[in-house]
PDB file of C-alpha atoms in Angstrom:
ATOM      1  CA  MET A  25      23.501 -14.106 -44.514  1.00  0.00           C
ATOM      2  CA  PRO A  26      25.873 -15.354 -47.241  1.00  0.00           C
ATOM      3  CA  ILE A  27      28.407 -12.584 -46.509  1.00  0.00           C
ATOM      4  CA  ILE A  28      30.972 -13.786 -43.956  1.00  0.00           C
ATOM      5  CA  VAL A  29      33.142 -11.361 -42.005  1.00  0.00           C
ATOM      6  CA  ASN A  30      36.622 -12.766 -41.476  1.00  0.00           C
ATOM      7  CA  LEU A  31      37.801  -9.924 -39.299  1.00  0.00           C
ATOM      8  CA  ASP A  32      38.842 -12.153 -36.392  1.00  0.00           C
ATOM      9  CA  VAL A  33      41.008 -14.217 -38.786  1.00  0.00           C
ATOM     10  CA  MET A  34      42.770 -11.075 -39.999  1.00  0.00           C
ATOM     11  CA  LEU A  35      43.168  -9.843 -36.424  1.00  0.00           C
ATOM     12  CA  ALA A  36      44.769 -13.137 -35.468  1.00  0.00           C
ATOM     13  CA  LYS A  37      47.108 -12.953 -38.486  1.00  0.00           C
ATOM     14  CA  ARG A  38      48.169  -9.430 -37.540  1.00  0.00           C
ATOM     15  CA  LYS A  39      48.284 -10.370 -33.858  1.00  0.00           C
ATOM     16  CA  MET A  40      46.123  -7.421 -32.990  1.00  0.00           C
ATOM     17  CA  LYS A  41      43.430  -7.168 -30.329  1.00  0.00           C
ATOM     18  CA  SER A  42      39.882  -6.028 -31.089  1.00  0.00           C
ATOM     19  CA  LYS A  43      40.138  -3.169 -28.600  1.00  0.00           C
ATOM     20  CA  GLU A  44      43.273  -1.851 -30.296  1.00  0.00           C
ATOM     21  CA  LEU A  45      41.668  -2.010 -33.753  1.00  0.00           C
ATOM     22  CA  ALA A  46      38.502  -0.318 -32.491  1.00  0.00           C
ATOM     23  CA  GLU A  47      40.554   2.517 -31.002  1.00  0.00           C
ATOM     24  CA  LYS A  48      42.571   2.969 -34.208  1.00  0.00           C
ATOM     25  CA  ILE A  49      39.453   2.974 -36.444  1.00  0.00           C
ATOM     26  CA  GLY A  50      37.533   5.202 -34.082  1.00  0.00           C
ATOM     27  CA  ILE A  51      34.551   2.951 -33.406  1.00  0.00           C
ATOM     28  CA  THR A  52      33.341   1.397 -30.180  1.00  0.00           C
ATOM     29  CA  THR A  53      34.322  -2.150 -29.227  1.00  0.00           C
ATOM     30  CA  ALA A  54      30.617  -2.954 -29.105  1.00  0.00           C
ATOM     31  CA  ASN A  55      30.234  -1.976 -32.768  1.00  0.00           C
ATOM     32  CA  LEU A  56      33.353  -3.934 -33.718  1.00  0.00           C
ATOM     33  CA  SER A  57      31.905  -6.924 -31.908  1.00  0.00           C
ATOM     34  CA  ILE A  58      28.686  -6.571 -33.959  1.00  0.00           C
ATOM     35  CA  LEU A  59      30.802  -6.514 -37.126  1.00  0.00           C
ATOM     36  CA  LYS A  60      32.858  -9.538 -36.065  1.00  0.00           C
ATOM     37  CA  SER A  61      29.828 -11.590 -35.089  1.00  0.00           C
ATOM     38  CA  GLY A  62      28.148 -10.964 -38.462  1.00  0.00           C
ATOM     39  CA  LYS A  63      25.159  -9.196 -36.913  1.00  0.00           C
ATOM     40  CA  ALA A  64      25.888  -5.991 -38.816  1.00  0.00           C
ATOM     41  CA  LYS A  65      23.449  -5.102 -41.594  1.00  0.00           C
ATOM     42  CA  ALA A  66      25.923  -2.926 -43.529  1.00  0.00           C
ATOM     43  CA  ILE A  67      29.443  -1.546 -43.417  1.00  0.00           C
ATOM     44  CA  ARG A  68      30.427   1.977 -44.418  1.00  0.00           C
ATOM     45  CA  PHE A  69      33.158   2.403 -47.037  1.00  0.00           C
ATOM     46  CA  SER A  70      34.969   4.706 -44.613  1.00  0.00           C
ATOM     47  CA  THR A  71      35.027   1.963 -41.929  1.00  0.00           C
ATOM     48  CA  LEU A  72      36.149  -0.633 -44.463  1.00  0.00           C
ATOM     49  CA  GLU A  73      38.888   1.690 -45.697  1.00  0.00           C
ATOM     50  CA  ALA A  74      40.104   2.299 -42.143  1.00  0.00           C
ATOM     51  CA  ILE A  75      40.160  -1.450 -41.367  1.00  0.00           C
ATOM     52  CA  CYS A  76      42.060  -2.204 -44.595  1.00  0.00           C
ATOM     53  CA  THR A  77      44.576   0.578 -43.901  1.00  0.00           C
ATOM     54  CA  ILE A  78      45.287  -0.577 -40.344  1.00  0.00           C
ATOM     55  CA  LEU A  79      45.345  -4.310 -41.074  1.00  0.00           C
ATOM     56  CA  GLU A  80      47.150  -3.765 -44.408  1.00  0.00           C
ATOM     57  CA  CYS A  81      44.803  -5.999 -46.338  1.00  0.00           C
ATOM     58  CA  GLN A  82      42.178  -5.966 -49.100  1.00  0.00           C
ATOM     59  CA  PRO A  83      38.384  -5.819 -48.535  1.00  0.00           C
ATOM     60  CA  GLY A  84      38.235  -9.358 -49.899  1.00  0.00           C
ATOM     61  CA  ASP A  85      40.407 -10.544 -47.014  1.00  0.00           C
ATOM     62  CA  ILE A  86      37.776  -9.355 -44.565  1.00  0.00           C
ATOM     63  CA  LEU A  87      34.573 -10.058 -46.462  1.00  0.00           C
ATOM     64  CA  GLU A  88      33.740 -13.350 -48.109  1.00  0.00           C
ATOM     65  CA  TYR A  89      30.711 -14.499 -50.078  1.00  0.00           C
ATOM     66  CA  ARG A  90      29.624 -18.033 -49.285  1.00  0.00           C
ATOM     67  CA  LYS A  91      26.652 -19.483 -51.126  1.00  0.00           C
ATOM     68  CA  THR A  92      24.046 -20.893 -48.709  1.00  0.00           C
TER      69      THR A  92
ATOM     70  CA  MET B  20      10.308  17.472 -28.667  1.00  0.00           C
ATOM     71  CA  LYS B  21       9.678  17.101 -24.932  1.00  0.00           C
ATOM     72  CA  ASP B  22       7.839  20.430 -24.763  1.00  0.00           C
ATOM     73  CA  LYS B  23       5.782  19.629 -27.866  1.00  0.00           C
ATOM     74  CA  SER B  24       4.833  16.225 -26.448  1.00  0.00           C
ATOM     75  CA  LEU B  25       3.771  17.881 -23.230  1.00  0.00           C
ATOM     76  CA  VAL B  26       1.616  20.409 -25.118  1.00  0.00           C
ATOM     77  CA  LEU B  27       0.047  17.581 -27.142  1.00  0.00           C
ATOM     78  CA  GLN B  28      -0.605  15.594 -23.970  1.00  0.00           C
ATOM     79  CA  ILE B  29      -2.285  18.629 -22.387  1.00  0.00           C
ATOM     80  CA  LEU B  30      -4.431  19.152 -25.521  1.00  0.00           C
ATOM     81  CA  LEU B  31      -5.384  15.494 -25.526  1.00  0.00           C
ATOM     82  CA  GLY B  32      -6.218  15.741 -21.822  1.00  0.00           C
ATOM     83  CA  ILE B  33      -8.580  18.621 -22.632  1.00  0.00           C
ATOM     84  CA  ILE B  34     -10.197  16.529 -25.407  1.00  0.00           C
ATOM     85  CA  ILE B  35     -10.649  13.629 -22.967  1.00  0.00           C
ATOM     86  CA  LEU B  36     -12.180  15.936 -20.360  1.00  0.00           C
ATOM     87  CA  THR B  37     -14.525  17.362 -23.025  1.00  0.00           C
ATOM     88  CA  THR B  38     -15.550  13.829 -24.032  1.00  0.00           C
ATOM     89  CA  VAL B  39     -16.123  12.874 -20.389  1.00  0.00           C
ATOM     90  CA  GLY B  40     -18.187  16.055 -19.912  1.00  0.00           C
ATOM     91  CA  ASP B  41     -20.140  15.213 -23.049  1.00  0.00           C
ATOM     92  CA  LEU B  42     -20.708  11.712 -21.727  1.00  0.00           C
ATOM     93  CA  ILE B  43     -21.941  12.981 -18.369  1.00  0.00           C
ATOM     94  CA  GLY B  44     -24.255  15.416 -20.203  1.00  0.00           C
ATOM     95  CA  ASP B  45     -25.585  12.568 -22.336  1.00  0.00           C
ATOM     96  CA  LEU B  46     -26.194  10.434 -19.265  1.00  0.00           C
ATOM     97  CA  ARG B  47     -28.026  13.285 -17.547  1.00  0.00           C
ATOM     98  CA  ASP B  48     -30.186  13.908 -20.616  1.00  0.00           C
ATOM     99  CA  TYR B  49     -30.790  10.205 -20.954  1.00  0.00           C
ATOM    100  CA  ASN B  50     -31.897   9.888 -17.360  1.00  0.00           C
ATOM    101  CA  LEU B  51     -34.118  12.924 -17.164  1.00  0.00           C
ATOM    102  CA  GLU B  52     -35.324  14.392 -20.410  1.00  0.00           C
ATOM    103  CA  THR B  53     -35.643  11.349 -22.587  1.00  0.00           C
ATOM    104  CA  ILE B  54     -37.605   9.249 -20.153  1.00  0.00           C
ATOM    105  CA  LYS B  55     -39.868  12.212 -19.568  1.00  0.00           C
ATOM    106  CA  SER B  56     -40.354  12.519 -23.326  1.00  0.00           C
ATOM    107  CA  LEU B  57     -41.076   8.848 -23.687  1.00  0.00           C
ATOM    108  CA  LYS B  58     -43.661   9.037 -20.959  1.00  0.00           C
ATOM    109  CA  ALA B  59     -45.246  12.078 -22.565  1.00  0.00           C
ATOM    110  CA  TRP B  60     -45.359  10.480 -25.985  1.00  0.00           C
ATOM    111  CA  ASN B  61     -48.688   8.889 -26.686  1.00  0.00           C
ATOM    112  CA  TYR B  62     -48.346   6.418 -29.508  1.00  0.00           C
ATOM    113  CA  GLU B  63     -52.083   5.999 -29.862  1.00  0.00           C
ATOM    114  CA  LYS B  64     -52.302   9.486 -31.260  1.00  0.00           C
ATOM    115  CA  TYR B  65     -50.350   8.449 -34.301  1.00  0.00           C
ATOM    116  CA  GLU B  66     -52.294   6.503 -36.811  1.00  0.00           C
ATOM    117  CA  GLU B  67     -49.528   6.395 -39.407  1.00  0.00           C
ATOM    118  CA  ARG B  68     -46.546   4.141 -39.413  1.00  0.00           C
ATOM    119  CA  GLN B  69     -44.062   5.468 -36.862  1.00  0.00           C
ATOM    120  CA  SER B  70     -40.968   3.487 -37.702  1.00  0.00           C
ATOM    121  CA  LEU B  71     -39.465   1.306 -40.396  1.00  0.00           C
ATOM    122  CA  PHE B  72     -40.226  -1.805 -38.400  1.00  0.00           C
ATOM    123  CA  ASN B  73     -43.625  -0.351 -37.470  1.00  0.00           C
ATOM    124  CA  LEU B  74     -42.860  -0.568 -33.780  1.00  0.00           C
ATOM    125  CA  ARG B  75     -45.893   0.972 -32.236  1.00  0.00           C
ATOM    126  CA  SER B  76     -45.983  -0.643 -28.862  1.00  0.00           C
ATOM    127  CA  LYS B  77     -44.561   1.656 -26.231  1.00  0.00           C
ATOM    128  CA  PRO B  78     -42.575  -1.028 -24.320  1.00  0.00           C
ATOM    129  CA  TRP B  79     -40.857  -2.049 -27.570  1.00  0.00           C
ATOM    130  CA  LEU B  80     -40.037   1.536 -28.456  1.00  0.00           C
ATOM    131  CA  GLU B  81     -38.736   2.098 -24.940  1.00  0.00           C
ATOM    132  CA  PHE B  82     -36.646  -1.035 -25.073  1.00  0.00           C
ATOM    133  CA  SER B  83     -35.211  -0.085 -28.488  1.00  0.00           C
ATOM    134  CA  TYR B  84     -34.495   3.423 -27.357  1.00  0.00           C
ATOM    135  CA  HIS B  85     -32.804   2.393 -24.114  1.00  0.00           C
ATOM    136  CA  SER B  86     -30.706  -0.330 -25.714  1.00  0.00           C
ATOM    137  CA  LEU B  87     -29.575   1.924 -28.574  1.00  0.00           C
ATOM    138  CA  THR B  88     -28.745   4.844 -26.307  1.00  0.00           C
ATOM    139  CA  LEU B  89     -26.907   2.728 -23.756  1.00  0.00           C
ATOM    140  CA  THR B  90     -24.892   1.001 -26.507  1.00  0.00           C
ATOM    141  CA  THR B  91     -23.944   4.404 -27.914  1.00  0.00           C
ATOM    142  CA  LEU B  92     -22.869   5.593 -24.481  1.00  0.00           C
ATOM    143  CA  ALA B  93     -20.839   2.413 -23.992  1.00  0.00           C
ATOM    144  CA  PHE B  94     -19.057   3.085 -27.285  1.00  0.00           C
ATOM    145  CA  LYS B  95     -18.317   6.631 -26.120  1.00  0.00           C
ATOM    146  CA  ILE B  96     -16.598   5.173 -23.062  1.00  0.00           C
ATOM    147  CA  TYR B  97     -14.730   2.830 -25.412  1.00  0.00           C
ATOM    148  CA  LEU B  98     -13.607   5.872 -27.417  1.00  0.00           C
ATOM    149  CA  LEU B  99     -11.848   7.171 -24.304  1.00  0.00           C
ATOM    150  CA  LEU B 100      -9.587   4.118 -24.566  1.00  0.00           C
ATOM    151  CA  GLY B 101      -8.436   5.368 -27.987  1.00  0.00           C
ATOM    152  CA  PHE B 102      -7.485   8.719 -26.461  1.00  0.00           C
ATOM    153  CA  TYR B 103      -5.641   6.873 -23.692  1.00  0.00           C
ATOM    154  CA  TYR B 104      -3.546   5.057 -26.334  1.00  0.00           C
ATOM    155  CA  LEU B 105      -2.710   8.406 -27.931  1.00  0.00           C
ATOM    156  CA  ILE B 106      -1.546   9.731 -24.557  1.00  0.00           C
ATOM    157  CA  CYS B 107       0.698   6.648 -24.299  1.00  0.00           C
ATOM    158  CA  VAL B 108       2.163   7.508 -27.730  1.00  0.00           C
ATOM    159  CA  PHE B 109       2.932  11.090 -26.689  1.00  0.00           C
ATOM    160  CA  HIS B 110       4.349   9.836 -23.404  1.00  0.00           C
ATOM    161  CA  SER B 111       6.784   7.638 -25.371  1.00  0.00           C
ATOM    162  CA  PHE B 112       7.698  10.645 -27.546  1.00  0.00           C
ATOM    163  CA  GLU B 113       8.488  12.558 -24.365  1.00  0.00           C
ATOM    164  CA  LYS B 114      10.948   9.816 -23.419  1.00  0.00           C
ATOM    165  CA  GLU B 115      12.568  10.186 -26.882  1.00  0.00           C
ATOM    166  CA  LYS B 116      11.413   6.672 -27.821  1.00  0.00           C
ATOM    167  CA  PHE B 117      10.165   7.181 -31.349  1.00  0.00           C
ATOM    168  CA  PHE B 118      10.402   3.901 -33.210  1.00  0.00           C
ATOM    169  CA  SER B 119       9.580   1.290 -30.622  1.00  0.00           C
ATOM    170  CA  PRO B 120       7.196  -1.649 -31.151  1.00  0.00           C
ATOM    171  CA  ALA B 121       5.046  -0.227 -28.324  1.00  0.00           C
ATOM    172  CA  ILE B 122       4.314   2.975 -30.299  1.00  0.00           C
ATOM    173  CA  ILE B 123       3.360   0.935 -33.385  1.00  0.00           C
ATOM    174  CA  SER B 124       1.051  -1.151 -31.225  1.00  0.00           C
ATOM    175  CA  TYR B 125      -0.518   1.954 -29.616  1.00  0.00           C
ATOM    176  CA  PHE B 126      -1.155   3.533 -33.023  1.00  0.00           C
ATOM    177  CA  LYS B 127      -2.800   0.331 -34.269  1.00  0.00           C
ATOM    178  CA  LYS B 128      -4.915   0.039 -31.122  1.00  0.00           C
ATOM    179  CA  ALA B 129      -5.974   3.708 -31.368  1.00  0.00           C
ATOM    180  CA  GLY B 130      -6.842   3.168 -35.046  1.00  0.00           C
ATOM    181  CA  ASN B 131      -8.867   0.084 -34.112  1.00  0.00           C
ATOM    182  CA  VAL B 132     -10.791   1.958 -31.411  1.00  0.00           C
ATOM    183  CA  PHE B 133     -11.549   4.959 -33.653  1.00  0.00           C
ATOM    184  CA  LEU B 134     -12.651   2.827 -36.609  1.00  0.00           C
ATOM    185  CA  THR B 135     -14.744   0.495 -34.458  1.00  0.00           C
ATOM    186  CA  TYR B 136     -16.381   3.491 -32.797  1.00  0.00           C
ATOM    187  CA  CYS B 137     -17.214   5.167 -36.124  1.00  0.00           C
ATOM    188  CA  ILE B 138     -18.574   2.027 -37.784  1.00  0.00           C
ATOM    189  CA  SER B 139     -20.611   1.126 -34.697  1.00  0.00           C
ATOM    190  CA  VAL B 140     -22.056   4.628 -34.290  1.00  0.00           C
ATOM    191  CA  PHE B 141     -22.883   4.692 -38.010  1.00  0.00           C
ATOM    192  CA  ILE B 142     -24.777   1.386 -37.710  1.00  0.00           C
ATOM    193  CA  LEU B 143     -26.492   2.476 -34.476  1.00  0.00           C
ATOM    194  CA  ASN B 144     -27.412   5.779 -36.102  1.00  0.00           C
ATOM    195  CA  ALA B 145     -28.988   3.944 -39.032  1.00  0.00           C
ATOM    196  CA  ILE B 146     -30.919   1.612 -36.709  1.00  0.00           C
ATOM    197  CA  TYR B 147     -31.958   4.542 -34.527  1.00  0.00           C
ATOM    198  CA  TYR B 148     -33.386   6.590 -37.373  1.00  0.00           C
ATOM    199  CA  SER B 149     -35.066   3.611 -38.998  1.00  0.00           C
ATOM    200  CA  THR B 150     -36.660   2.715 -35.672  1.00  0.00           C
ATOM    201  CA  PHE B 151     -37.636   6.246 -34.718  1.00  0.00           C
ATOM    202  CA  TYR B 152     -37.959   8.100 -37.941  1.00  0.00           C
ATOM    203  CA  ASP B 153     -40.932  10.055 -36.839  1.00  0.00           C
ATOM    204  CA  LYS B 154     -39.762  13.526 -35.940  1.00  0.00           C
ATOM    205  CA  ASN B 155     -42.192  13.675 -33.033  1.00  0.00           C
ATOM    206  CA  ILE B 156     -40.095  11.051 -31.329  1.00  0.00           C
ATOM    207  CA  THR B 157     -36.557  11.842 -32.463  1.00  0.00           C
ATOM    208  CA  LYS B 158     -36.660  15.553 -31.682  1.00  0.00           C
ATOM    209  CA  HIS B 159     -36.862  14.767 -27.972  1.00  0.00           C
ATOM    210  CA  PHE B 160     -34.293  12.051 -27.848  1.00  0.00           C
ATOM    211  CA  TYR B 161     -30.616  11.535 -27.962  1.00  0.00           C
ATOM    212  CA  LYS B 162     -28.867  13.399 -30.731  1.00  0.00           C
ATOM    213  CA  PHE B 163     -26.047  11.588 -32.455  1.00  0.00           C
ATOM    214  CA  ASP B 164     -22.908  13.574 -32.743  1.00  0.00           C
ATOM    215  CA  GLU B 165     -22.285  14.064 -36.468  1.00  0.00           C
ATOM    216  CA  GLY B 166     -18.582  14.773 -35.858  1.00  0.00           C
ATOM    217  CA  TYR B 167     -17.872  11.082 -35.520  1.00  0.00           C
ATOM    218  CA  THR B 168     -17.180  10.800 -39.257  1.00  0.00           C
ATOM    219  CA  LEU B 169     -14.005  12.826 -38.683  1.00  0.00           C
ATOM    220  CA  LEU B 170     -12.805  10.137 -36.285  1.00  0.00           C
ATOM    221  CA  PHE B 171     -13.046   7.626 -39.133  1.00  0.00           C
ATOM    222  CA  ALA B 172     -10.402   9.575 -41.055  1.00  0.00           C
ATOM    223  CA  CYS B 173      -8.322   9.770 -37.847  1.00  0.00           C
ATOM    224  CA  GLY B 174      -8.589   5.990 -37.409  1.00  0.00           C
ATOM    225  CA  ILE B 175      -7.321   5.365 -40.940  1.00  0.00           C
ATOM    226  CA  ALA B 176      -4.549   7.927 -40.375  1.00  0.00           C
ATOM    227  CA  PHE B 177      -3.442   6.082 -37.215  1.00  0.00           C
ATOM    228  CA  TYR B 178      -3.245   2.838 -39.188  1.00  0.00           C
ATOM    229  CA  ALA B 179      -1.090   4.644 -41.749  1.00  0.00           C
ATOM    230  CA  PHE B 180       1.099   6.020 -38.926  1.00  0.00           C
ATOM    231  CA  ALA B 181       1.519   2.496 -37.551  1.00  0.00           C
ATOM    232  CA  GLU B 182       2.778   1.297 -40.946  1.00  0.00           C
ATOM    233  CA  ILE B 183       5.082   4.327 -41.335  1.00  0.00           C
ATOM    234  CA  PHE B 184       6.531   3.820 -37.850  1.00  0.00           C
ATOM    235  CA  LYS B 185       7.000   0.111 -38.582  1.00  0.00           C
ATOM    236  CA  LYS B 186       9.050   0.969 -41.674  1.00  0.00           C
ATOM    237  CA  ALA B 187      10.922   3.661 -39.730  1.00  0.00           C
ATOM    238  CA  GLN B 188      11.747   1.152 -37.007  1.00  0.00           C
ATOM    239  CA  THR B 189      13.256  -1.229 -39.582  1.00  0.00           C
ATOM    240  CA  LEU B 190      15.317   1.622 -41.069  1.00  0.00           C
ATOM    241  CA  GLN B 191      16.427   2.712 -37.595  1.00  0.00           C
ATOM    242  CA  GLU B 192      17.548  -0.831 -36.780  1.00  0.00           C
ATOM    243  CA  GLU B 193      19.444  -1.069 -40.065  1.00  0.00           C
ATOM    244  CA  ASN B 194      21.050   2.280 -39.394  1.00  0.00           C
ATOM    245  CA  ASP B 195      22.048   1.212 -35.882  1.00  0.00           C
ATOM    246  CA  LEU B 196      23.615  -1.965 -37.290  1.00  0.00           C
ATOM    247  CA  THR B 197      25.589  -0.110 -39.960  1.00  0.00           C
ATOM    248  CA  ILE B 198      29.163   0.041 -38.774  1.00  0.00           C
TER     249      ILE B 198
END
């Protein structure tokens, strides 16, 4: 898929652990892992909003389009 | 859904038992009445053409009759397999497994069995009546169940269900992978 999820990069920048983010967003670590690994088919606006609020970033910092 | 699946399984069980009973009845008739009728039938009495292929020799008529009847009975046994697949589908529903590849496969297999049965019985029916179109013969012999045409519609419906469940499975997967 040409959409790349840079969530682990943002987590590293904010020095935050996946488990902590998952707890703050209110999703399971398993689902966050799916999102991080790029296996997710879609992301809800509400989830994206929560991630951006907690990591204090823009959606573009998390999602990237890379032409294949 | 569990209760409904159980009710459907019970209903299907009754249908299977009815089919088995029907099959046993057919076998009994085949063994007793039909052979008796064949023995009683005297082809020499009939001067006119008795069948499409003009089969007038008794051994040939007997052979045709036995092979057609036994093939029909074999297909009836095959039809039971279709009902078994439907029981498997309801069993999966009972376990709350709705959109699994197994259900899609069972629906396709059931559709295959029902369609094959209908097409085969239709062909056998046509051969049967063209071989024995004299009423003096056919009135004694095996009667084809005319309800089989309904199973054709069921077979097509099961194919449609398989496609619907395939699409539903894709949607379910996408939904599960939406974070």
